[in-house]
Amino acid sequence: VQLVESGGGLVQAGGSLRLSCAASGFSVDDYVMAWFRQAPGKEREGVSCMNTYDGAPYCADSVRGRFITSTDGKKNMVYLQMSDLKPEDTARYFCVRGNPGATVAADFGYWGQGTQVTVSS
């Protein structure tokens, strides 16, 4: 099992970024795939929303309506489209895999190395 994130970087507030996660060793269609982030001194936070109204526990209120996650089973990829970025979105972003029913960070057993996103004001 391997998860490799890419697409992070430095962006100005109000800008957009799309993170990608290349999965190998399994099919993304068979598991719960999500994105979490962690900033220095803060707890891990789920930021993986399927849509504006997603109430999933790994879809934080702070990103709902701005962040959308999607998967491509044919390419075995997971994406996180981030828009209207804010300085408080600065964190390391991780692609994660969990079994069906996974909800909190501890439920996701496989994590990528992460990609850094820095939002300047």
Short mmCIF file of C-alpha atoms in Angstrom, two decimals:
data_model
loop_
_atom_site.label_atom_id
_atom_site.label_comp_id
_atom_site.label_asym_id
_atom_site.label_seq_id
_atom_site.Cartn_x
_atom_site.Cartn_y
_atom_site.Cartn_z
CA VAL A 1 0.00 0.00 0.00
CA GLN A 2 1.37 3.36 -1.00
CA LEU A 3 -0.11 6.84 -0.97
CA VAL A 4 1.86 9.68 -2.57
CA GLU A 5 0.58 13.22 -2.34
CA SER A 6 1.53 16.10 -4.61
CA GLY A 7 0.36 19.57 -5.53
CA GLY A 8 1.13 21.48 -2.36
CA GLY A 9 2.94 24.79 -2.30
CA LEU A 10 2.75 28.46 -1.47
CA VAL A 11 -0.41 30.34 -2.46
CA GLN A 12 -1.89 33.72 -1.63
CA ALA A 13 -5.05 34.03 0.40
CA GLY A 14 -8.09 33.68 -1.83
CA GLY A 15 -6.26 31.39 -4.22
CA SER A 16 -6.84 27.77 -5.15
CA LEU A 17 -4.85 24.56 -5.19
CA ARG A 18 -5.55 20.99 -6.20
CA LEU A 19 -3.83 18.24 -4.30
CA SER A 20 -3.42 14.81 -5.84
CA CYS A 21 -2.86 11.44 -4.25
CA ALA A 22 -1.55 8.52 -6.27
CA ALA A 23 -2.58 5.24 -4.69
CA SER A 24 -0.95 1.89 -5.40
CA GLY A 25 -1.30 -1.61 -4.08
CA PHE A 26 -5.08 -1.45 -3.81
CA SER A 27 -8.13 0.08 -5.48
CA VAL A 28 -9.39 3.40 -4.14
CA ASP A 29 -12.92 2.22 -4.94
CA ASP A 30 -12.68 -0.48 -2.27
CA TYR A 31 -11.86 1.76 0.68
CA VAL A 32 -12.77 5.03 2.34
CA MET A 33 -10.33 7.61 1.01
CA ALA A 34 -10.02 10.97 2.70
CA TRP A 35 -7.78 13.94 3.37
CA PHE A 36 -6.61 15.14 6.75
CA ARG A 37 -4.40 18.04 7.65
CA GLN A 38 -2.25 18.93 10.57
CA ALA A 39 -0.74 22.28 11.48
CA PRO A 40 2.05 22.66 14.05
CA GLY A 41 0.65 22.44 17.55
CA LYS A 42 -2.81 21.43 16.36
CA GLU A 43 -4.68 18.14 16.14
CA ARG A 44 -5.26 16.34 12.89
CA GLU A 45 -8.41 17.52 11.16
CA GLY A 46 -10.46 15.88 8.45
CA VAL A 47 -10.93 18.14 5.43
CA SER A 48 -12.48 15.68 3.00
CA CYS A 49 -15.90 16.94 1.88
CA MET A 50 -17.83 15.37 -0.96
CA ASN A 51 -20.00 18.45 -1.44
CA THR A 52 -21.11 21.68 0.20
CA TYR A 53 -23.61 19.86 2.42
CA ASP A 54 -21.40 16.96 3.46
CA GLY A 55 -21.89 16.16 7.11
CA ALA A 56 -19.22 13.48 7.28
CA PRO A 57 -17.15 13.64 10.46
CA TYR A 58 -13.99 14.07 8.40
CA CYS A 59 -15.39 17.17 6.70
CA ALA A 60 -14.62 20.06 9.00
CA ASP A 61 -17.02 23.01 9.20
CA SER A 62 -14.09 25.33 8.50
CA VAL A 63 -13.61 23.94 4.98
CA ARG A 64 -17.11 22.90 3.98
CA GLY A 65 -18.07 24.74 0.82
CA ARG A 66 -14.43 25.49 -0.04
CA PHE A 67 -12.79 22.06 -0.20
CA ILE A 68 -14.09 19.21 -2.35
CA THR A 69 -12.63 15.73 -2.56
CA SER A 70 -13.03 13.30 -5.42
CA THR A 71 -11.67 9.98 -6.60
CA ASP A 72 -10.85 8.53 -9.99
CA GLY A 73 -11.05 4.77 -9.85
CA LYS A 74 -9.62 4.32 -13.32
CA LYS A 75 -6.51 6.29 -12.49
CA ASN A 76 -6.53 5.16 -8.84
CA MET A 77 -6.22 8.76 -7.74
CA VAL A 78 -7.73 10.91 -5.01
CA TYR A 79 -7.98 14.67 -5.29
CA LEU A 80 -8.61 17.61 -2.99
CA GLN A 81 -9.73 20.78 -4.71
CA MET A 82 -9.23 23.73 -2.40
CA SER A 83 -10.58 27.20 -3.12
CA ASP A 84 -10.77 30.54 -1.30
CA LEU A 85 -7.75 29.51 0.73
CA LYS A 86 -7.09 31.27 4.02
CA PRO A 87 -3.90 31.61 6.08
CA GLU A 88 -5.46 29.27 8.66
CA ASP A 89 -5.50 26.54 6.00
CA THR A 90 -1.71 26.39 6.25
CA ALA A 91 -0.86 22.82 7.22
CA ARG A 92 0.54 19.54 6.00
CA TYR A 93 -2.10 17.65 4.07
CA PHE A 94 -2.31 13.87 4.12
CA CYS A 95 -4.07 11.37 1.90
CA VAL A 96 -5.42 8.51 3.99
CA ARG A 97 -7.09 5.13 3.55
CA GLY A 98 -9.61 3.57 5.85
CA ASN A 99 -11.93 0.59 5.92
CA PRO A 100 -15.67 1.12 5.33
CA GLY A 101 -17.12 2.95 8.30
CA ALA A 102 -13.96 4.91 9.06
CA THR A 103 -14.76 8.30 10.54
CA VAL A 104 -12.00 9.72 12.76
CA ALA A 105 -8.28 9.95 12.13
CA ALA A 106 -7.55 6.85 14.20
CA ASP A 107 -9.76 4.79 11.89
CA PHE A 108 -7.52 5.48 8.90
CA GLY A 109 -4.63 3.03 9.00
CA TYR A 110 -2.64 4.18 6.00
CA TRP A 111 -1.26 7.67 5.59
CA GLY A 112 0.88 9.21 2.91
CA GLN A 113 3.91 11.38 3.69
CA GLY A 114 1.89 14.51 3.17
CA THR A 115 2.31 17.68 1.15
CA GLN A 116 2.77 21.14 2.63
CA VAL A 117 0.31 23.92 1.87
CA THR A 118 1.21 27.43 2.93
CA VAL A 119 -1.24 30.28 2.48
CA SER A 120 0.13 33.80 2.72
CA SER A 121 -1.99 36.75 3.76
#
